[in-house]
CSV table of C-alpha atoms in Angstrom, one decimal:
chain,number,residue,atom,x,y,z
A,1,UNK,CA,-16.1,-31.0,-38.3
A,2,UNK,CA,-13.7,-28.4,-36.8
A,3,UNK,CA,-13.6,-28.0,-33.0
A,4,UNK,CA,-12.3,-24.6,-31.8
A,5,UNK,CA,-9.6,-24.8,-29.2
A,6,UNK,CA,-9.0,-22.1,-26.8
A,7,UNK,CA,-5.5,-20.6,-27.2
A,8,UNK,CA,-3.2,-19.3,-24.5
A,9,UNK,CA,-3.2,-15.5,-24.8
A,10,UNK,CA,-2.3,-12.5,-22.8
A,11,UNK,CA,-5.5,-10.8,-21.6
A,12,UNK,CA,-5.9,-7.3,-20.3
A,13,UNK,CA,-8.4,-6.2,-17.7
A,14,UNK,CA,-8.7,-2.5,-16.7
A,15,UNK,CA,-11.0,-0.4,-14.6
A,16,UNK,CA,-11.5,1.6,-11.4
A,17,UNK,CA,-11.5,0.4,-7.8
A,18,UNK,CA,-10.6,1.7,-4.3
A,19,UNK,CA,-10.7,5.3,-5.7
A,20,UNK,CA,-7.9,4.5,-8.2
A,21,UNK,CA,-7.3,2.4,-11.4
A,22,UNK,CA,-6.5,-1.3,-11.8
A,23,UNK,CA,-4.7,-3.0,-14.7
A,24,UNK,CA,-4.2,-6.7,-14.8
A,25,UNK,CA,-2.4,-8.6,-17.6
A,26,UNK,CA,-2.3,-12.4,-17.5
A,27,UNK,CA,-1.7,-15.3,-19.9
A,28,UNK,CA,-4.5,-17.9,-20.0
A,29,UNK,CA,-7.0,-19.7,-22.2
A,30,UNK,CA,-9.7,-18.6,-19.9
A,31,UNK,CA,-11.2,-15.1,-19.3
A,32,UNK,CA,-11.2,-14.5,-15.6
A,33,UNK,CA,-12.2,-10.8,-15.7
A,34,UNK,CA,-15.4,-11.2,-13.6
A,35,UNK,CA,-13.6,-13.4,-11.0
A,36,UNK,CA,-10.8,-10.9,-10.7
A,37,UNK,CA,-13.3,-8.1,-9.9
A,38,UNK,CA,-14.9,-10.4,-7.3
A,39,UNK,CA,-11.6,-10.8,-5.6
A,40,UNK,CA,-10.9,-7.1,-5.5
A,41,UNK,CA,-14.4,-6.4,-4.1
A,42,UNK,CA,-13.7,-8.6,-1.1
A,43,UNK,CA,-11.5,-5.8,0.2
A,44,UNK,CA,-14.3,-3.2,-0.1
A,45,UNK,CA,-16.6,-5.5,1.7
A,46,UNK,CA,-14.2,-6.0,4.6
A,47,UNK,CA,-11.8,-3.1,4.9
A,48,UNK,CA,-13.1,0.0,3.2
A,49,UNK,CA,-13.9,3.1,5.4
A,50,UNK,CA,-15.9,4.5,2.5
A,51,UNK,CA,-18.3,1.5,2.2
A,52,UNK,CA,-20.8,2.1,5.1
A,53,UNK,CA,-21.6,-1.7,5.2
A,54,UNK,CA,-18.0,-2.9,5.4
A,55,UNK,CA,-16.7,-4.7,8.5
A,56,UNK,CA,-14.4,-1.8,9.2
A,57,UNK,CA,-17.1,0.9,8.8
A,58,UNK,CA,-19.5,-1.0,11.2
A,59,UNK,CA,-16.7,-1.5,13.7
A,60,UNK,CA,-15.7,2.2,13.5
A,61,UNK,CA,-19.3,3.2,14.2
A,62,UNK,CA,-19.4,0.8,17.2
A,63,UNK,CA,-22.2,-1.2,15.6
A,64,UNK,CA,-20.3,-4.5,15.5
A,65,UNK,CA,-17.2,-6.0,17.1
A,66,UNK,CA,-17.3,-9.0,14.7
A,67,UNK,CA,-14.6,-9.2,12.0
A,68,UNK,CA,-14.1,-11.6,9.1
A,69,UNK,CA,-11.2,-13.7,8.0
A,70,UNK,CA,-9.9,-11.1,5.5
A,71,UNK,CA,-9.8,-8.5,8.2
A,72,UNK,CA,-7.9,-11.0,10.5
A,73,UNK,CA,-5.4,-11.6,7.7
A,74,UNK,CA,-4.8,-7.8,7.3
A,75,UNK,CA,-4.7,-7.3,11.0
A,76,UNK,CA,-2.0,-9.9,11.7
A,77,UNK,CA,0.3,-8.4,9.1
A,78,UNK,CA,-0.4,-4.9,10.4
A,79,UNK,CA,0.3,-6.0,13.9
A,80,UNK,CA,3.7,-7.5,12.9
A,81,UNK,CA,4.8,-4.4,11.0
A,82,UNK,CA,3.5,-2.2,13.9
A,83,UNK,CA,5.8,-4.0,16.3
A,84,UNK,CA,8.7,-4.1,13.9
A,85,UNK,CA,8.5,-0.3,13.3
A,86,UNK,CA,7.9,0.7,16.9
A,87,UNK,CA,4.4,2.0,16.1
A,88,UNK,CA,5.3,4.0,12.9
A,89,UNK,CA,2.8,1.8,11.0
A,90,UNK,CA,-0.6,1.9,12.8
A,91,UNK,CA,-4.1,1.2,11.4
A,92,UNK,CA,-5.7,3.0,14.4
A,93,UNK,CA,-4.6,6.3,12.8
A,94,UNK,CA,-8.2,7.0,11.4
A,95,UNK,CA,-9.1,9.8,13.9
A,96,UNK,CA,-6.0,11.7,13.0
A,97,UNK,CA,-6.5,11.1,9.2
A,98,UNK,CA,-10.0,12.5,9.5
A,99,UNK,CA,-8.8,15.5,11.6
A,100,UNK,CA,-6.3,16.4,8.9
A,101,UNK,CA,-8.8,16.0,6.1
A,102,UNK,CA,-7.4,12.8,4.6
A,103,UNK,CA,-9.9,10.2,5.9
A,104,UNK,CA,-13.6,9.7,5.3
A,105,UNK,CA,-14.5,12.9,7.2
A,106,UNK,CA,-13.3,16.1,5.6
A,107,UNK,CA,-12.7,18.1,8.8
A,108,UNK,CA,-11.3,21.6,9.1
A,109,UNK,CA,-7.7,22.2,9.8
A,110,UNK,CA,-7.1,20.9,13.4
A,111,UNK,CA,-5.4,22.9,16.3
A,112,UNK,CA,-2.7,21.4,18.5
A,113,UNK,CA,-5.1,20.8,21.4
A,114,UNK,CA,-7.4,18.6,19.2
A,115,UNK,CA,-4.4,16.6,18.0
A,116,UNK,CA,-3.2,16.0,21.5
A,117,UNK,CA,-6.7,14.8,22.6
A,118,UNK,CA,-6.9,12.4,19.7
A,119,UNK,CA,-3.6,10.6,20.5
A,120,UNK,CA,-5.4,8.7,23.3
A,121,UNK,CA,-7.3,6.7,20.6
A,122,UNK,CA,-4.1,5.8,18.7
A,123,UNK,CA,-2.2,2.5,19.2
A,124,UNK,CA,-2.6,-1.1,18.0
A,125,UNK,CA,-1.6,-2.1,21.6
A,126,UNK,CA,-5.1,-0.9,22.6
A,127,UNK,CA,-6.7,-3.6,20.3
A,128,UNK,CA,-7.2,-7.3,20.9
A,129,UNK,CA,-8.6,-10.0,18.6
A,130,UNK,CA,-10.6,-12.7,20.5
A,131,UNK,CA,-12.6,-15.5,18.8
A,132,UNK,CA,-13.6,-13.5,15.7
A,133,UNK,CA,-14.1,-10.2,17.6
A,134,UNK,CA,-11.9,-7.1,17.6
A,135,UNK,CA,-12.0,-5.4,21.0
A,136,UNK,CA,-10.9,-1.8,21.6
A,137,UNK,CA,-9.6,-0.4,24.8
A,138,UNK,CA,-11.3,3.0,24.3
A,139,UNK,CA,-14.6,3.9,22.7
A,140,UNK,CA,-13.7,6.4,19.9
A,141,UNK,CA,-11.0,4.3,18.4
A,142,UNK,CA,-11.3,3.8,14.6
A,143,UNK,CA,-9.4,1.9,11.9
A,144,UNK,CA,-8.0,3.2,8.6
A,145,UNK,CA,-6.6,0.2,6.6
A,146,UNK,CA,-6.0,2.2,3.5
A,147,UNK,CA,-2.2,1.9,3.8
A,148,UNK,CA,-2.4,-1.9,3.6
A,149,UNK,CA,-5.7,-2.8,2.0
A,150,UNK,CA,-4.8,-2.0,-1.6
A,151,UNK,CA,-1.8,-4.2,-1.4
A,152,UNK,CA,-4.0,-7.0,0.0
A,153,UNK,CA,-6.3,-6.5,-3.0
A,154,UNK,CA,-3.4,-7.1,-5.3
A,155,UNK,CA,-2.4,-10.2,-3.4
A,156,UNK,CA,-6.0,-11.6,-3.7
A,157,UNK,CA,-5.9,-11.3,-7.4
A,158,UNK,CA,-2.4,-12.8,-7.7
A,159,UNK,CA,-3.4,-15.7,-5.4
A,160,UNK,CA,-6.5,-16.4,-7.5
A,161,UNK,CA,-4.4,-16.5,-10.7
A,162,UNK,CA,-1.8,-18.8,-8.9
A,163,UNK,CA,-4.7,-21.1,-8.0
A,164,UNK,CA,-5.8,-21.2,-11.6
A,165,UNK,CA,-2.2,-22.2,-12.6
A,166,UNK,CA,-1.6,-18.9,-14.5
A,167,UNK,CA,2.2,-18.7,-14.9
A,168,UNK,CA,2.5,-15.2,-16.3
A,169,UNK,CA,0.7,-12.2,-14.9
A,170,UNK,CA,1.1,-8.6,-13.6
A,171,UNK,CA,-1.5,-7.1,-11.2
A,172,UNK,CA,-1.4,-3.3,-10.8
A,173,UNK,CA,-3.8,-1.4,-8.5
A,174,UNK,CA,-2.9,2.2,-8.2
A,175,UNK,CA,0.8,1.6,-8.6
A,176,UNK,CA,0.9,-1.3,-6.1
A,177,UNK,CA,2.2,-4.2,-8.2
A,178,UNK,CA,2.8,-8.0,-8.0
A,179,UNK,CA,4.1,-10.1,-10.8
A,180,UNK,CA,4.9,-13.6,-11.8
A,181,UNK,CA,6.7,-15.0,-14.9
A,182,UNK,CA,7.1,-13.0,-18.1
A,183,UNK,CA,5.3,-10.3,-20.0
A,184,UNK,CA,3.9,-10.8,-23.5
A,185,UNK,CA,7.3,-9.7,-24.8
A,186,UNK,CA,8.8,-12.8,-23.3
A,187,UNK,CA,11.0,-10.9,-20.8
A,188,UNK,CA,10.7,-10.0,-17.1
A,189,UNK,CA,8.0,-7.5,-16.2
A,190,UNK,CA,9.2,-3.9,-16.3
A,191,UNK,CA,7.9,-1.5,-13.7
A,192,UNK,CA,8.5,2.3,-13.6
A,193,UNK,CA,9.1,4.1,-10.3
A,194,UNK,CA,8.2,7.7,-10.4
A,195,UNK,CA,10.4,10.6,-9.4
A,196,UNK,CA,8.9,12.3,-6.3
A,197,UNK,CA,7.7,15.5,-8.0
A,198,UNK,CA,4.9,17.5,-6.2
A,199,UNK,CA,2.0,17.1,-8.6
A,200,UNK,CA,-1.5,16.4,-7.4
A,201,UNK,CA,-2.9,16.3,-11.0
A,202,UNK,CA,-0.4,13.6,-11.9
A,203,UNK,CA,0.6,15.5,-15.1
A,204,UNK,CA,4.3,15.9,-14.7
A,205,UNK,CA,5.3,12.2,-14.4
A,206,UNK,CA,8.9,11.4,-14.7
A,207,UNK,CA,10.6,8.1,-13.9
A,208,UNK,CA,13.3,7.8,-11.3
A,209,UNK,CA,14.1,4.3,-12.6
A,210,UNK,CA,12.7,1.1,-14.2
A,211,UNK,CA,13.0,-2.2,-12.4
A,212,UNK,CA,12.5,-5.7,-13.8
A,213,UNK,CA,11.6,-8.9,-12.0
A,214,UNK,CA,9.7,-12.2,-12.5
A,215,UNK,CA,8.3,-12.7,-9.0
A,216,UNK,CA,7.2,-10.7,-6.0
A,217,UNK,CA,5.6,-7.3,-5.3
A,218,UNK,CA,6.6,-3.7,-5.2
A,219,UNK,CA,4.8,-0.7,-3.7
A,220,UNK,CA,5.9,3.0,-3.5
A,221,UNK,CA,4.7,5.5,-0.9
A,222,UNK,CA,5.3,9.2,-1.3
A,223,UNK,CA,3.9,12.6,-0.2
A,224,UNK,CA,4.1,14.2,-3.6
A,225,UNK,CA,0.6,13.4,-4.9
A,226,UNK,CA,-1.8,13.5,-1.9
A,227,UNK,CA,-1.3,16.8,0.0
A,228,UNK,CA,-2.7,20.3,0.5
A,229,UNK,CA,-1.2,23.7,1.2
A,230,UNK,CA,-2.4,25.6,4.3
A,231,UNK,CA,-1.0,29.1,5.0
A,232,UNK,CA,1.9,28.5,2.7
A,233,UNK,CA,2.9,25.1,4.2
A,234,UNK,CA,2.5,21.7,2.7
A,235,UNK,CA,0.6,19.0,4.6
A,236,UNK,CA,0.9,15.5,3.3
A,237,UNK,CA,-1.5,12.5,3.7
A,238,UNK,CA,0.9,10.3,5.6
A,239,UNK,CA,0.3,10.8,9.3
A,240,UNK,CA,2.8,10.0,12.0
A,241,UNK,CA,0.8,8.0,14.5
A,242,UNK,CA,3.4,8.7,17.2
A,243,UNK,CA,3.1,12.5,17.0
A,244,UNK,CA,-0.3,13.1,15.4
A,245,UNK,CA,1.1,15.3,12.6
A,246,UNK,CA,1.6,14.8,8.9
A,247,UNK,CA,5.0,13.5,8.0
A,248,UNK,CA,7.7,16.1,7.5
A,249,UNK,CA,10.7,13.7,7.0
A,250,UNK,CA,13.7,13.5,4.7
A,251,UNK,CA,12.4,10.5,2.7
A,252,UNK,CA,10.4,11.8,-0.4
A,253,UNK,CA,9.5,8.4,-1.7
A,254,UNK,CA,9.8,4.9,-0.4
A,255,UNK,CA,9.8,1.8,-2.7
A,256,UNK,CA,9.7,-1.6,-1.2
A,257,UNK,CA,10.1,-5.0,-2.9
A,258,UNK,CA,8.6,-7.8,-0.9
A,259,UNK,CA,7.1,-11.3,-1.3
A,260,UNK,CA,3.5,-9.9,-1.0
A,261,UNK,CA,2.1,-6.6,-1.9
A,262,UNK,CA,0.4,-6.2,1.4
A,263,UNK,CA,3.8,-6.2,3.1
A,264,UNK,CA,5.3,-3.9,0.5
A,265,UNK,CA,2.4,-1.5,0.9
A,266,UNK,CA,2.6,-1.3,4.7
A,267,UNK,CA,6.4,-1.1,4.9
A,268,UNK,CA,6.5,1.7,2.3
A,269,UNK,CA,4.1,3.8,4.5
A,270,UNK,CA,6.0,3.0,7.7
A,271,UNK,CA,9.4,4.1,6.2
A,272,UNK,CA,7.9,7.5,5.2
A,273,UNK,CA,7.0,8.0,8.9
A,274,UNK,CA,10.4,6.8,10.2
A,275,UNK,CA,12.7,8.7,8.0
A,276,UNK,CA,16.0,7.5,6.5
A,277,UNK,CA,18.2,6.5,9.4
A,278,UNK,CA,15.5,4.6,11.4
A,279,UNK,CA,14.3,2.9,8.2
A,280,UNK,CA,17.8,1.7,7.3
A,281,UNK,CA,18.1,0.0,10.7
A,282,UNK,CA,14.8,-1.9,10.2
A,283,UNK,CA,15.7,-2.9,6.6
A,284,UNK,CA,19.1,-4.2,7.6
A,285,UNK,CA,17.4,-6.6,10.1
A,286,UNK,CA,14.8,-7.8,7.6
A,287,UNK,CA,16.0,-10.3,4.9
A,288,UNK,CA,12.5,-10.4,3.3
A,289,UNK,CA,12.4,-6.9,1.8
A,290,UNK,CA,14.6,-4.7,-0.4
A,291,UNK,CA,14.1,-1.0,-0.6
A,292,UNK,CA,14.9,2.2,-2.5
A,293,UNK,CA,14.6,5.6,-0.8
A,294,UNK,CA,14.6,8.9,-2.5
A,295,UNK,CA,15.5,11.5,0.1
A,296,UNK,CA,16.4,15.1,0.5
A,297,UNK,CA,19.7,16.2,1.9
A,298,UNK,CA,20.9,19.9,1.8
A,299,UNK,CA,18.2,20.8,-0.7
A,300,UNK,CA,19.2,18.0,-3.1
A,301,UNK,CA,17.5,14.7,-3.9
A,302,UNK,CA,19.6,11.6,-3.3
A,303,UNK,CA,19.0,7.9,-3.5
A,304,UNK,CA,19.8,5.1,-1.1
A,305,UNK,CA,18.9,1.4,-1.8
A,306,UNK,CA,19.8,-2.1,-0.7
A,307,UNK,CA,22.3,-4.0,-2.8
A,308,UNK,CA,19.7,-6.5,-3.9
A,309,UNK,CA,17.3,-3.7,-5.0
A,310,UNK,CA,20.2,-2.5,-7.3
A,311,UNK,CA,20.0,-5.9,-9.0
A,312,UNK,CA,16.4,-5.1,-10.0
A,313,UNK,CA,17.2,-1.9,-11.8
A,314,UNK,CA,17.1,-2.2,-15.6
A,315,UNK,CA,20.4,-1.4,-17.2
A,316,UNK,CA,20.6,0.5,-20.5
A,317,UNK,CA,20.0,-1.8,-23.5
């Protein structure tokens, strides 16, 4: 009598979530595809503005002040990066995102008076967590966790695979990526970073570089995909919470390598807001992250990166 033994094999899971795609590759005897979807859905249940029953949606509508453990985890990281970036990263940006047409409300183009009036609702210093409740200083404050939630979704999948003692995996949700070990080709995972070419339809993809690594996460933020043109001017989806206006900075794309994807995701957004010189100062004081910035200077695209990020770049073979 023959007994079938399950073999270690690289498994591929693909689909759509958070308004984007996901692609997960992992080596295991077991098929974890349903469990991985369950992990990703935890983010929708807690942090999605677009799920009317989520913790965030209910809080935004003023129906409940209660928050769950996943929200608290996101909030603590957001709070840390908010302080470190002097408010450039701020999850209370929702009223502004909605006003500019990038949130869950597709509003008309706002006038300066409207933007000025909305700034009173912006600022994580106006929030406080107490015994499982999130308290707001002003009614009308709303949360948009989209600049950190996708990265947290990647981390949840990675942590599930870690707990199952999976040694080799790559988790990719909409370009936010975390890896461990080796690919099925028995080499470090290779990840392409796009050139920042204005292209909403994502048809003209070119790679700026390819990096390779066996542990950690990388996220890239840029204003070359999600934007619109109004009266001949480009308005990008990253909002500067300190001014109320879409970012018009020298950084075209910001790639961050970090221990967790949630951190990489949030820092990448913050650096788009800060611009090159302010971002450099923060990076130089943070030993946990490595970065690559593509920026514009005198009409030309240039690249600045940390020394350790250079080590990640794949050399010609």
